[in-house]
Each structure stands twice: as C-alpha cells, then as structure tokens.
Amino acid sequence: MNQVRTRFAPSPTGFVHVGNIRTALYAWLVARQANGQFILRLEDTDKNREVAGSEQHIIESLKALGLNYDEGPDIGGKYGPYRQSERLDIYTQWGQKLIDLGKAYADPYTSHQVQKFRDHAKATNKPFLYRHHRPEKPPIWDGSQPLRFKSDPKKYKWHDLILGDLSTGPEVIDDYILIKSDGYATYNFAHIIDDREMRISHVIRGQEFISSVPNYLNLYESLEFTPPIFATVPFILGADGRQKMSKRDGSKDVMDYIKEGFLPDALINFIASLGWNDGSTQEIFSRQELINKFNLEKVHRSSAHFDDRRLLWMNGHFIREMSFKDLTARAEPYWPSGADKFDETYKMEILGLVQERLKYLAELAELTKFFFVDLPPNPELIKNNKKLSALSIAECKNLLVQARAVLNACEFKIDDLTNCLNELLETTKQSAGVLFSLIRIATTQAPSSPGLAETLSVLGKQRSINRLDQQIAALNPG
Ligand code: GLU
C-alpha cells in the first residue's frame, strides 16, 4: 500500500471543539499507526467566515493535546504551502486545465438571473439544477466570473470505511462553483486539488460533507484523479441523545478543557471513545494503545453521545493514575489564593489527600481552600446537612464540646486521631455519619473533605481546635 498520509483541514473560523478534534485525532491515529504522516492544512478560502487568531488557536490546541503534525503552515513541508489562501495560483491552473478539457465554464449569470431559474423550477415543480442552465456560449473566463464545474451526471457506488457501501443516482450531480468571483477557490474544489497534491491517502472528515461526495467523485473523474479512501465520521449528539452537540453539552473550546485541568491523555482517550471502541469492554486506553488498536472500520455508524460525566470520570481516573511528581507540577497553577504562603511539604500532603477525589485540576482550589484560610462558621452547612437533621443545635454544640475535649488530648497523627474519633463514637453513642459530619463541618466549613482523620492530621492540632472553638461559639441554641 502507498504511504499513509492523513490530514486535519480546519477552517480558521473560531474555536476548536471536541468534534473537530475527534476528526483530527482519528486522522492522527491512522497516520501514527501506519508510520505515515499527519498534515495540518488551513482551509482559509472563505474570508467572510474567518476569525482572527484562529490559526494560532488551532495550532495551540493540537500542541496541547500532543497531536503533533509532520507538515503544516507553521513548519512547512514538501507539499506546501499549507494555507489555502497561499495556493490560489495552483487552483487557477487546475481551473484553466478543466476549461481546456471542456469540464468547466465561466458562469455568466447574475444572482437575479439565477433566482429566475429557481423560480421557474419551483413553478414547474422540478428540482433546480445549474446544469439545466448551462450557457451556450460561456464568456472567456477572466476571473471576474465564478468558474463552474461542468458535471457529467451518472450513478456512483463507493465505499466509505465507516459508513460502508454507498450509492447515489445521477440526479444528485450538478455543476458547482470551483473558483468564486473573488478569486478564492471553494472548499469543494480546493480540498480535492490539495489532497491530490499533498498525496493524502485517507480523507477523514465529518458527516456534513457526505451528500457532496458524489459531486466530488465526478470531479475526481474529470481530473483523472484516483479518489482517496473516505471515512466519514458521524455527528456527536448531546447527552440527551437527540440534538447535535451544543455548547451546553460540552461543545466548548478544547483549550477551555485544558485550562480547567483536563489532562491531554484523558481528553484523547475520551474523544477517541466518542463512537469508537475496540470491541472489548476496555474503556481506558493509553495513547500508545490507541495507536495500536484504533481502527476506522470499528467507528460506529450511528451518532456518538457526548456525556460530560463520563469525561469527568475518565479524567479523575487519569489523575489518580498519574505519578505524584507529575501531578505536583500540573497542579501548580490551580492552588487557591493564599496557598503560596504555605510551605511545599504542607501543600504536598494536601495534594496527596485530594488526588483520589480530583476530577479536574481546577477543582483543587475549591476542594482545598479550607486548608489555607479560616472560613467563618457557616450555619447553613449544619442546618442543611441531612445526616444532622435529627439533632438540635444544643445537641450539636454539646457533641462538639465533647469532641474538642477528646481531640485536644489527642496526638494529631492519623492512627491516634482514628483511635480518638472511635472513642468519641463510643462515648457519644453517635454514628460516624452524624458525628464525623459535624466535626468535618466545624473544622473545614466545607460540605465534603478527604477522610476526617487525614484531614485533621494535615490541618494540625492548633488550627483544628481553634476552628472547633469558633464553631462552638457560633452555635447559639435558643
Ligand atoms: N475545512 C473543512 C472543515 O473545516 C474541512 C473538511 C475536510 O476535512 O475535508 O470542516
């Protein structure tokens, strides 16, 4: 087989979301698996939709996820340039060649005239097709008119690695614009030329292009190009499974996930699994395992579902599995304000306690705030805690007074603390659910925390006792 060369060909029209990255990732995996090349090509021929800064953003997103490319706009390569706006001459030459072959013509119509054709088709109940209105004597193409492909309507059968065998009739084939009157080639033309010139072996892209494939096949044929292998990746639906993924469902900028402390490997694992698995029940894959096992033919034909709870679970898994050294480095930007006044050993103890619970790194600030600042007693926490609902304020206060006495006499080491807390359970005849929730609230002012003995041992005796005193003073039965 020829060299495997795949490409990610985004248009610079804004942020890069999970759906875009999924096609990039699949293309990357296919290339890496075959020791081929993965190419970044910027499809910037629609100047009206262009958003400033997108190119940088795309590059930054790929880098952040570790999807390295072998050729691209910023690094060059043998088949460059890799920005379509820098390849206009190439499209013009191919356009001219099609004219010479009798396969393209300058479109002389104004939009007003086209509208009349459309109205007529509608009035006579016929589908509107450009090819029914080919000018008898098209003008010489001077670039001021659109250049339109002169199609050759016929049936097509083709194979898509994901969707399987597909076929269409001649009625879907029509004359379409190759080069617009502003001099820019359309996507429909430019990508075909570029994929050929860049020796792309597999075109892996979203489902929005599937209905155009027969027209592309017609153009490949006119140009005498062998079409690449096609793999059409189905849509991603929101968690409700009905609508195409929306912003609310997680169709957000991939860089936002990175900024929130989702790990590149977890994101890669999650995105790969949107519509793909290896046929087993395995859910966690390392990058290398994905490279080894990924198979376009196992991508599901039906739409994938975006489930952000699954992403959180997966990211939590990768956080728990990562080395402590790595976690320490990655967690650095996420400490709550004020943490910088504390020494590293203290912070490391805290990080060790929360590693189990962190689902994404930006949670670190909220989960660990109480280790660094003394929060004033919040009466709501006791009032709203279901486990404490059977206790009066006076009983809560009384329990905390007893706890204070026992803890004050306790060594703040985990084993001693565990013994002291158990002793308290016996003397107070309370359940752990009740008593420990109360002590936890008093000492952390947080609804949850790591294990109580561990938390107290890191907080230390003085801080814990002071906080118990404050909570006791704030509880006013009456
Ligand atoms: N520029 C197209 C897009 O951003 C690329 C489609 C393709 O991969 O061919 O959707």
Short mmCIF file of C-alpha atoms and ligand atoms in Angstrom, two decimals:
data_model
loop_
_atom_site.label_atom_id
_atom_site.label_comp_id
_atom_site.label_asym_id
_atom_site.label_seq_id
_atom_site.Cartn_x
_atom_site.Cartn_y
_atom_site.Cartn_z
CA MET A 1 0.00 0.00 0.00
CA ASN A 2 1.09 3.56 -0.62
CA GLN A 3 2.28 5.74 2.22
CA VAL A 4 -0.48 6.59 4.65
CA ARG A 5 -0.89 10.36 4.74
CA THR A 6 -3.82 11.90 6.55
CA ARG A 7 -4.73 15.49 7.20
CA PHE A 8 -6.63 17.74 9.54
CA ALA A 9 -8.04 20.56 7.46
CA PRO A 10 -9.81 23.05 9.69
CA SER A 11 -11.18 26.36 8.55
CA PRO A 12 -9.99 29.21 10.75
CA THR A 13 -13.49 30.18 11.79
CA GLY A 14 -13.22 30.21 15.57
CA PHE A 15 -12.51 27.82 18.36
CA VAL A 16 -11.72 24.13 18.04
CA HIS A 17 -14.33 21.93 19.69
CA VAL A 18 -14.40 18.27 20.61
CA GLY A 19 -16.00 17.32 17.28
CA ASN A 20 -13.19 18.96 15.28
CA ILE A 21 -10.57 17.34 17.43
CA ARG A 22 -12.15 13.94 17.01
CA THR A 23 -11.59 14.01 13.24
CA ALA A 24 -8.05 15.31 13.84
CA LEU A 25 -7.41 12.56 16.37
CA TYR A 26 -8.71 9.78 14.14
CA ALA A 27 -6.56 11.08 11.27
CA TRP A 28 -3.54 11.30 13.61
CA LEU A 29 -4.08 7.76 14.93
CA VAL A 30 -4.37 6.33 11.42
CA ALA A 31 -1.14 8.05 10.38
CA ARG A 32 0.82 7.12 13.51
CA GLN A 33 -0.35 3.52 13.38
CA ALA A 34 0.97 3.14 9.82
CA ASN A 35 4.15 5.13 10.38
CA GLY A 36 2.70 7.60 7.93
CA GLN A 37 2.36 11.36 8.07
CA PHE A 38 -0.23 13.63 9.58
CA ILE A 39 -0.65 17.02 7.95
CA LEU A 40 -2.23 20.24 9.13
CA ARG A 41 -3.77 22.26 6.33
CA LEU A 42 -5.53 25.52 6.90
CA GLU A 43 -8.62 25.93 4.76
CA ASP A 44 -8.84 29.68 4.73
CA THR A 45 -10.61 30.46 1.50
CA ASP A 46 -13.81 31.78 2.98
CA LYS A 47 -12.66 35.19 4.06
CA ASN A 48 -16.13 36.20 5.34
CA ARG A 49 -16.14 33.48 7.97
CA GLU A 50 -12.56 33.88 9.08
CA VAL A 51 -11.95 34.75 12.74
CA ALA A 52 -8.67 36.46 13.59
CA GLY A 53 -6.33 34.37 15.70
CA SER A 54 -7.92 31.04 14.74
CA GLU A 55 -4.81 29.62 13.15
CA GLN A 56 -2.78 30.14 16.30
CA HIS A 57 -5.59 28.72 18.33
CA ILE A 58 -5.81 25.57 16.20
CA ILE A 59 -2.07 25.05 16.46
CA GLU A 60 -2.12 25.66 20.20
CA SER A 61 -4.96 23.16 20.66
CA LEU A 62 -3.19 20.42 18.69
CA LYS A 63 0.02 21.02 20.61
CA ALA A 64 -1.76 20.99 23.96
CA LEU A 65 -3.23 17.58 23.12
CA GLY A 66 0.04 16.22 21.79
CA LEU A 67 -1.33 15.75 18.27
CA ASN A 68 1.92 16.55 16.52
CA TYR A 69 1.87 17.04 12.77
CA ASP A 70 4.61 16.40 10.25
CA GLU A 71 3.79 19.18 7.80
CA GLY A 72 1.81 22.34 8.34
CA PRO A 73 1.51 26.10 7.85
CA ASP A 74 3.94 26.95 10.63
CA ILE A 75 6.50 24.21 9.94
CA GLY A 76 6.30 23.82 6.18
CA GLY A 77 6.90 20.57 4.32
CA LYS A 78 7.45 19.09 0.95
CA TYR A 79 3.98 19.82 -0.44
CA GLY A 80 3.37 23.32 0.90
CA PRO A 81 2.20 25.93 1.22
CA TYR A 82 -0.29 24.60 3.75
CA ARG A 83 -2.59 27.61 3.82
CA GLN A 84 -5.11 27.51 1.00
CA SER A 85 -5.01 31.28 0.63
CA GLU A 86 -1.38 30.86 -0.46
CA ARG A 87 -2.28 28.29 -3.11
CA LEU A 88 -4.61 30.36 -5.28
CA ASP A 89 -2.35 30.10 -8.33
CA ILE A 90 -2.43 26.33 -8.08
CA TYR A 91 -6.25 26.32 -8.13
CA THR A 92 -6.31 28.74 -11.05
CA GLN A 93 -4.01 26.48 -13.05
CA TRP A 94 -6.19 23.46 -12.39
CA GLY A 95 -9.29 25.55 -13.17
CA GLN A 96 -7.78 26.52 -16.51
CA LYS A 97 -6.96 22.91 -17.19
CA LEU A 98 -10.60 21.94 -16.61
CA ILE A 99 -11.71 24.69 -19.02
CA ASP A 100 -9.30 23.32 -21.60
CA LEU A 101 -10.74 19.85 -21.10
CA GLY A 102 -14.24 21.25 -21.62
CA LYS A 103 -15.03 20.47 -17.96
CA ALA A 104 -15.54 23.94 -16.54
CA TYR A 105 -17.04 27.20 -17.71
CA ALA A 106 -17.27 30.81 -16.66
CA ASP A 107 -20.67 31.35 -15.10
CA PRO A 108 -22.17 34.46 -16.73
CA TYR A 109 -25.32 34.78 -14.64
CA THR A 110 -26.20 37.45 -12.16
CA SER A 111 -27.86 36.39 -8.92
CA HIS A 112 -31.06 37.91 -10.28
CA GLN A 113 -30.97 35.60 -13.29
CA VAL A 114 -30.27 32.58 -11.13
CA GLN A 115 -33.24 33.48 -8.97
CA LYS A 116 -35.42 33.48 -12.08
CA PHE A 117 -34.22 29.97 -12.94
CA ARG A 118 -35.02 28.88 -9.43
CA ASP A 119 -38.49 30.41 -9.52
CA HIS A 120 -39.19 28.72 -12.81
CA ALA A 121 -38.07 25.33 -11.47
CA LYS A 122 -40.32 25.82 -8.46
CA ALA A 123 -43.32 26.85 -10.56
CA THR A 124 -42.91 23.76 -12.76
CA ASN A 125 -42.30 21.52 -9.74
CA LYS A 126 -38.84 20.47 -10.85
CA PRO A 127 -35.67 20.43 -8.79
CA PHE A 128 -33.41 23.34 -9.59
CA LEU A 129 -30.11 22.26 -11.12
CA TYR A 130 -27.43 24.53 -12.54
CA ARG A 131 -26.63 22.05 -15.23
CA HIS A 132 -30.03 22.67 -16.79
CA HIS A 133 -28.95 26.24 -17.44
CA ARG A 134 -25.52 25.94 -18.92
CA PRO A 135 -24.79 28.95 -21.14
CA GLU A 136 -24.49 28.02 -24.80
CA LYS A 137 -21.50 30.22 -25.31
CA PRO A 138 -19.85 30.92 -21.96
CA PRO A 139 -17.64 34.00 -21.83
CA ILE A 140 -13.86 33.66 -21.68
CA TRP A 141 -13.01 33.18 -18.02
CA ASP A 142 -11.15 36.26 -16.83
CA GLY A 143 -11.54 35.64 -13.11
CA SER A 144 -14.34 38.16 -12.69
CA GLN A 145 -16.98 35.45 -13.08
CA PRO A 146 -17.27 32.30 -10.95
CA LEU A 147 -15.74 29.25 -12.56
CA ARG A 148 -18.25 26.43 -12.56
CA PHE A 149 -17.62 22.71 -12.97
CA LYS A 150 -19.34 21.10 -15.94
CA SER A 151 -20.53 17.87 -14.39
CA ASP A 152 -21.27 14.56 -16.02
CA PRO A 153 -24.34 13.16 -14.25
CA LYS A 154 -24.13 9.45 -13.51
CA LYS A 155 -24.68 6.86 -10.82
CA TYR A 156 -21.99 6.30 -8.20
CA LYS A 157 -21.13 3.48 -5.90
CA TRP A 158 -18.36 3.91 -3.43
CA HIS A 159 -17.06 2.53 -0.18
CA ASP A 160 -16.69 4.55 2.98
CA LEU A 161 -14.58 2.92 5.69
CA ILE A 162 -17.07 3.89 8.36
CA LEU A 163 -20.40 4.13 6.55
CA GLY A 164 -19.86 1.11 4.31
CA ASP A 165 -21.07 0.79 0.71
CA LEU A 166 -22.94 3.82 -0.56
CA SER A 167 -24.61 4.68 -3.82
CA THR A 168 -26.41 7.59 -5.43
CA GLY A 169 -28.19 8.32 -8.69
CA PRO A 170 -27.34 10.91 -11.35
CA GLU A 171 -29.92 13.37 -10.03
CA VAL A 172 -27.59 14.47 -7.22
CA ILE A 173 -24.85 15.53 -9.62
CA ASP A 174 -24.74 19.17 -10.56
CA ASP A 175 -22.45 21.93 -11.79
CA TYR A 176 -20.86 23.63 -8.81
CA ILE A 177 -18.56 26.57 -8.29
CA LEU A 178 -14.85 25.81 -8.32
CA ILE A 179 -13.49 29.33 -8.03
CA LYS A 180 -15.53 32.26 -6.78
CA SER A 181 -15.54 35.68 -8.41
CA ASP A 182 -13.35 36.95 -5.54
CA GLY A 183 -10.58 34.67 -6.82
CA TYR A 184 -10.76 32.17 -3.95
CA ALA A 185 -11.39 28.51 -4.71
CA THR A 186 -14.30 26.87 -2.89
CA TYR A 187 -13.73 24.10 -0.37
CA ASN A 188 -15.34 21.77 -2.92
CA PHE A 189 -12.52 22.40 -5.36
CA ALA A 190 -9.53 23.35 -3.24
CA HIS A 191 -9.59 20.28 -0.99
CA ILE A 192 -9.64 17.95 -3.99
CA ILE A 193 -6.61 19.62 -5.53
CA ASP A 194 -4.78 19.82 -2.21
CA ASP A 195 -5.48 16.25 -1.21
CA ARG A 196 -4.06 15.17 -4.54
CA GLU A 197 -1.02 17.42 -4.46
CA MET A 198 -0.32 16.62 -0.84
CA ARG A 199 -0.57 12.87 -1.54
CA ILE A 200 -3.35 12.37 1.01
CA SER A 201 -4.35 8.71 1.24
CA HIS A 202 -7.34 8.94 3.62
CA VAL A 203 -9.90 11.73 3.87
CA ILE A 204 -11.35 11.51 7.36
CA ARG A 205 -13.98 14.16 7.95
CA GLY A 206 -17.38 14.94 9.41
CA GLN A 207 -20.74 13.84 8.12
CA GLU A 208 -21.68 17.28 6.84
CA PHE A 209 -19.79 16.55 3.62
CA ILE A 210 -21.33 13.17 2.78
CA SER A 211 -24.01 14.49 0.41
CA SER A 212 -21.33 16.24 -1.66
CA VAL A 213 -19.21 13.13 -2.20
CA PRO A 214 -20.89 12.07 -5.50
CA ASN A 215 -20.11 15.51 -6.91
CA TYR A 216 -16.52 15.19 -5.70
CA LEU A 217 -16.30 11.76 -7.38
CA ASN A 218 -17.46 13.38 -10.58
CA LEU A 219 -14.73 15.98 -10.33
CA TYR A 220 -12.04 13.41 -9.46
CA GLU A 221 -13.04 11.61 -12.60
CA SER A 222 -12.85 14.73 -14.77
CA LEU A 223 -9.41 15.44 -13.37
CA GLU A 224 -8.41 11.80 -13.77
CA PHE A 225 -7.51 11.60 -10.09
CA THR A 226 -7.90 8.38 -8.14
CA PRO A 227 -10.07 9.33 -5.16
CA PRO A 228 -8.58 8.89 -1.68
CA ILE A 229 -10.05 6.47 0.83
CA PHE A 230 -13.05 8.06 2.54
CA ALA A 231 -14.00 7.75 6.18
CA THR A 232 -16.99 9.78 7.28
CA VAL A 233 -17.27 10.33 11.00
CA PRO A 234 -20.87 10.57 12.29
CA PHE A 235 -22.12 13.50 14.34
CA ILE A 236 -21.75 13.81 18.08
CA LEU A 237 -25.05 14.26 19.87
CA GLY A 238 -25.56 15.89 23.23
CA ALA A 239 -26.03 13.66 26.28
CA ASP A 240 -29.80 13.64 25.74
CA GLY A 241 -29.08 11.75 22.52
CA ARG A 242 -31.38 13.86 20.42
CA GLN A 243 -29.74 17.05 19.25
CA LYS A 244 -26.41 17.71 17.68
CA MET A 245 -23.98 18.59 20.43
CA SER A 246 -24.49 22.15 21.56
CA LYS A 247 -22.40 24.43 23.71
CA ARG A 248 -24.34 23.39 26.77
CA ASP A 249 -23.45 19.76 26.13
CA GLY A 250 -19.77 20.38 26.05
CA SER A 251 -19.27 21.71 22.58
CA LYS A 252 -16.81 24.10 24.02
CA ASP A 253 -13.34 25.10 23.12
CA VAL A 254 -10.90 22.25 23.70
CA MET A 255 -8.48 24.76 25.19
CA ASP A 256 -11.06 25.51 27.89
CA TYR A 257 -10.87 21.89 28.96
CA ILE A 258 -7.10 22.13 29.06
CA LYS A 259 -7.31 25.32 31.11
CA GLU A 260 -9.69 23.65 33.55
CA GLY A 261 -7.15 20.95 34.13
CA PHE A 262 -8.39 18.12 31.99
CA LEU A 263 -5.34 16.04 31.13
CA PRO A 264 -4.37 15.69 27.47
CA ASP A 265 -4.28 11.88 27.70
CA ALA A 266 -7.71 11.76 29.33
CA LEU A 267 -9.17 14.07 26.69
CA ILE A 268 -7.59 11.98 23.95
CA ASN A 269 -8.99 8.79 25.48
CA PHE A 270 -12.43 10.35 25.87
CA ILE A 271 -12.55 11.87 22.38
CA ALA A 272 -11.32 8.65 20.77
CA SER A 273 -14.09 6.77 22.51
CA LEU A 274 -16.83 9.01 21.13
CA GLY A 275 -18.14 6.50 18.65
CA TRP A 276 -15.30 4.01 18.79
CA ASN A 277 -14.20 1.07 20.91
CA ASP A 278 -12.05 -1.91 20.16
CA GLY A 279 -14.88 -4.39 20.54
CA SER A 280 -13.98 -5.26 24.15
CA THR A 281 -15.22 -3.63 27.34
CA GLN A 282 -11.96 -1.74 27.87
CA GLU A 283 -12.59 1.96 28.44
CA ILE A 284 -9.21 3.32 29.46
CA PHE A 285 -6.59 3.39 26.75
CA SER A 286 -3.13 4.89 26.83
CA ARG A 287 -2.08 6.89 23.81
CA GLN A 288 0.08 4.03 22.58
CA GLU A 289 -2.76 1.55 23.00
CA LEU A 290 -4.99 3.82 20.94
CA ILE A 291 -2.36 3.97 18.23
CA ASN A 292 -2.10 0.19 18.23
CA LYS A 293 -5.79 -0.59 18.43
CA PHE A 294 -7.63 2.18 16.64
CA ASN A 295 -9.48 1.04 13.55
CA LEU A 296 -11.63 3.32 11.38
CA GLU A 297 -13.75 0.35 10.40
CA LYS A 298 -14.80 -0.03 14.03
CA VAL A 299 -16.06 3.56 14.31
CA HIS A 300 -19.81 3.34 14.85
CA ARG A 301 -22.08 4.35 12.02
CA SER A 302 -24.58 5.91 14.37
CA SER A 303 -24.01 9.21 16.13
CA ALA A 304 -21.89 9.35 19.25
CA HIS A 305 -23.14 10.74 22.55
CA PHE A 306 -21.26 13.37 24.46
CA ASP A 307 -21.50 12.59 28.16
CA ASP A 308 -19.61 15.03 30.31
CA ARG A 309 -19.98 12.83 33.42
CA ARG A 310 -18.03 10.17 31.59
CA LEU A 311 -15.35 12.70 30.75
CA LEU A 312 -15.13 13.67 34.44
CA TRP A 313 -14.88 10.04 35.47
CA MET A 314 -12.18 9.36 32.90
CA ASN A 315 -10.18 12.44 33.81
CA GLY A 316 -10.43 11.52 37.51
CA HIS A 317 -9.06 8.11 36.60
CA PHE A 318 -6.06 9.61 34.80
CA ILE A 319 -5.43 11.98 37.72
CA ARG A 320 -5.41 9.08 40.17
CA GLU A 321 -3.09 7.09 37.96
CA MET A 322 -0.55 9.82 37.30
CA SER A 323 2.70 9.97 39.21
CA PHE A 324 2.73 12.28 42.19
CA LYS A 325 5.60 14.24 40.70
CA ASP A 326 3.67 14.85 37.53
CA LEU A 327 0.54 15.79 39.46
CA THR A 328 2.52 18.24 41.60
CA ALA A 329 3.81 20.02 38.52
CA ARG A 330 0.45 20.11 36.77
CA ALA A 331 -1.44 21.20 39.88
CA GLU A 332 0.80 24.20 40.48
CA PRO A 333 -1.42 26.84 38.77
CA TYR A 334 -4.58 25.59 40.46
CA TRP A 335 -3.91 26.17 44.16
CA PRO A 336 -6.34 28.54 45.90
CA SER A 337 -5.21 32.08 46.57
CA GLY A 338 -3.22 32.28 49.76
CA ALA A 339 -1.65 28.84 49.25
CA ASP A 340 1.63 30.42 48.20
CA LYS A 341 2.19 31.48 51.83
CA PHE A 342 2.40 27.85 52.89
CA ASP A 343 5.37 25.58 52.53
CA GLU A 344 5.67 22.89 49.88
CA THR A 345 5.53 19.98 52.33
CA TYR A 346 2.14 21.14 53.59
CA LYS A 347 0.85 21.55 50.04
CA MET A 348 2.15 18.13 49.05
CA GLU A 349 0.37 16.50 51.99
CA ILE A 350 -2.85 18.14 50.87
CA LEU A 351 -2.36 17.15 47.26
CA GLY A 352 -1.77 13.57 48.37
CA LEU A 353 -5.09 13.67 50.21
CA VAL A 354 -7.14 15.02 47.32
CA GLN A 355 -5.56 13.13 44.42
CA GLU A 356 -8.20 10.43 44.91
CA ARG A 357 -11.07 12.86 44.57
CA LEU A 358 -9.99 15.36 41.95
CA LYS A 359 -11.91 15.09 38.70
CA TYR A 360 -10.19 18.04 37.07
CA LEU A 361 -7.38 20.22 38.36
CA ALA A 362 -9.33 23.47 38.58
CA GLU A 363 -11.34 21.80 41.36
CA LEU A 364 -8.25 21.92 43.52
CA ALA A 365 -8.90 25.48 44.68
CA GLU A 366 -12.41 24.76 45.90
CA LEU A 367 -11.57 21.38 47.41
CA THR A 368 -8.59 22.60 49.39
CA LYS A 369 -9.46 26.20 50.26
CA PHE A 370 -10.11 25.37 53.91
CA PHE A 371 -6.58 24.10 54.35
CA PHE A 372 -5.28 27.61 53.73
CA VAL A 373 -7.88 30.01 55.05
CA ASP A 374 -10.00 30.04 58.18
CA LEU A 375 -13.54 30.33 56.93
CA PRO A 376 -16.13 31.78 59.31
CA PRO A 377 -18.67 29.22 60.57
CA ASN A 378 -21.47 28.85 58.07
CA PRO A 379 -24.75 27.98 59.88
CA GLU A 380 -26.27 26.69 56.63
CA LEU A 381 -23.85 23.77 56.47
CA ILE A 382 -25.16 22.26 59.70
CA LYS A 383 -28.76 23.23 59.00
CA ASN A 384 -28.79 21.71 55.51
CA ASN A 385 -26.89 18.55 56.32
CA LYS A 386 -29.34 15.65 56.12
CA LYS A 387 -27.32 13.48 58.48
CA LEU A 388 -27.59 16.11 61.18
CA SER A 389 -31.28 16.82 60.75
CA ALA A 390 -32.26 14.78 63.84
CA LEU A 391 -30.03 16.87 66.11
CA SER A 392 -30.93 20.14 67.80
CA ILE A 393 -28.46 22.99 67.86
CA ALA A 394 -27.90 22.32 71.56
CA GLU A 395 -27.06 18.68 70.83
CA CYS A 396 -24.65 19.68 68.05
CA LYS A 397 -22.96 22.09 70.38
CA ASN A 398 -22.71 19.51 73.12
CA LEU A 399 -21.18 16.94 70.76
CA LEU A 400 -18.63 19.45 69.53
CA VAL A 401 -17.66 20.32 73.11
CA GLN A 402 -17.02 16.65 73.80
CA ALA A 403 -15.10 16.28 70.55
CA ARG A 404 -12.96 19.26 71.38
CA ALA A 405 -12.01 17.79 74.73
CA VAL A 406 -11.04 14.43 73.30
CA LEU A 407 -9.18 15.89 70.32
CA ASN A 408 -7.35 18.36 72.49
CA ALA A 409 -5.88 15.43 74.36
CA CYS A 410 -5.02 13.58 71.20
CA GLU A 411 -1.81 13.38 69.20
CA PHE A 412 -2.55 14.66 65.71
CA LYS A 413 -1.22 11.62 63.93
CA ILE A 414 -3.54 9.56 61.75
CA ASP A 415 -3.53 6.45 63.96
CA ASP A 416 -4.05 8.40 67.16
CA LEU A 417 -6.72 10.52 65.57
CA THR A 418 -8.51 7.42 64.32
CA ASN A 419 -8.46 5.99 67.85
CA CYS A 420 -9.70 9.24 69.38
CA LEU A 421 -12.50 9.53 66.86
CA ASN A 422 -13.55 5.91 67.51
CA GLU A 423 -13.51 6.52 71.22
CA LEU A 424 -15.78 9.53 70.66
CA LEU A 425 -18.19 7.39 68.69
CA GLU A 426 -18.46 5.08 71.69
CA THR A 427 -18.85 7.72 74.33
CA THR A 428 -21.35 9.82 72.37
CA LYS A 429 -23.26 6.78 71.00
CA GLN A 430 -23.49 8.55 67.68
CA SER A 431 -22.98 7.08 64.24
CA ALA A 432 -19.90 8.03 62.24
CA GLY A 433 -22.18 9.60 59.64
CA VAL A 434 -23.50 12.04 62.22
CA LEU A 435 -20.51 12.73 64.41
CA PHE A 436 -17.88 12.92 61.70
CA SER A 437 -20.05 15.14 59.51
CA LEU A 438 -20.38 17.54 62.40
CA ILE A 439 -16.65 17.62 63.14
CA ARG A 440 -15.88 17.87 59.46
CA ILE A 441 -18.13 20.90 59.05
CA ALA A 442 -16.71 22.57 62.14
CA THR A 443 -13.11 22.12 61.06
CA THR A 444 -13.41 22.66 57.30
CA GLN A 445 -16.59 24.66 56.69
CA ALA A 446 -16.92 22.52 53.61
CA PRO A 447 -19.63 20.02 52.71
CA SER A 448 -17.07 17.33 51.95
CA SER A 449 -13.41 16.64 52.53
CA PRO A 450 -10.95 13.78 52.42
CA GLY A 451 -11.13 11.29 55.33
CA LEU A 452 -11.63 13.08 58.65
CA ALA A 453 -8.57 11.73 60.47
CA GLU A 454 -6.35 12.53 57.46
CA THR A 455 -7.80 15.99 57.12
CA LEU A 456 -7.34 16.78 60.81
CA SER A 457 -3.80 15.48 60.83
CA VAL A 458 -2.86 17.80 57.94
CA LEU A 459 -4.70 20.77 59.43
CA GLY A 460 -2.83 20.22 62.68
CA LYS A 461 -3.98 20.47 66.24
CA GLN A 462 -3.92 24.17 66.79
CA ARG A 463 -5.89 25.08 63.70
CA SER A 464 -8.41 22.27 64.27
CA ILE A 465 -9.05 23.20 67.90
CA ASN A 466 -9.39 26.90 67.06
CA ARG A 467 -11.94 26.08 64.41
CA LEU A 468 -13.88 23.85 66.79
CA ASP A 469 -13.92 26.70 69.30
CA GLN A 470 -15.21 29.11 66.70
CA GLN A 471 -17.95 26.75 65.63
CA ILE A 472 -18.96 26.08 69.24
CA ALA A 473 -19.15 29.80 69.92
CA ALA A 474 -21.26 30.34 66.82
CA LEU A 475 -23.86 27.74 67.80
CA ASN A 476 -26.50 29.52 69.84
CA PRO A 477 -29.32 27.27 70.93
CA GLY A 478 -32.39 29.19 71.56
N1 GLU B 1 -12.43 22.84 6.10
C1 GLU B 1 -13.34 21.79 6.34
C2 GLU B 1 -13.93 21.99 7.73
O1 GLU B 1 -13.36 22.72 8.50
C3 GLU B 1 -12.57 20.50 6.30
C4 GLU B 1 -13.30 19.31 5.88
C5 GLU B 1 -12.30 18.21 5.49
O2 GLU B 1 -11.69 17.66 6.38
O3 GLU B 1 -12.16 17.98 4.30
O4 GLU B 1 -14.95 21.46 8.05
#
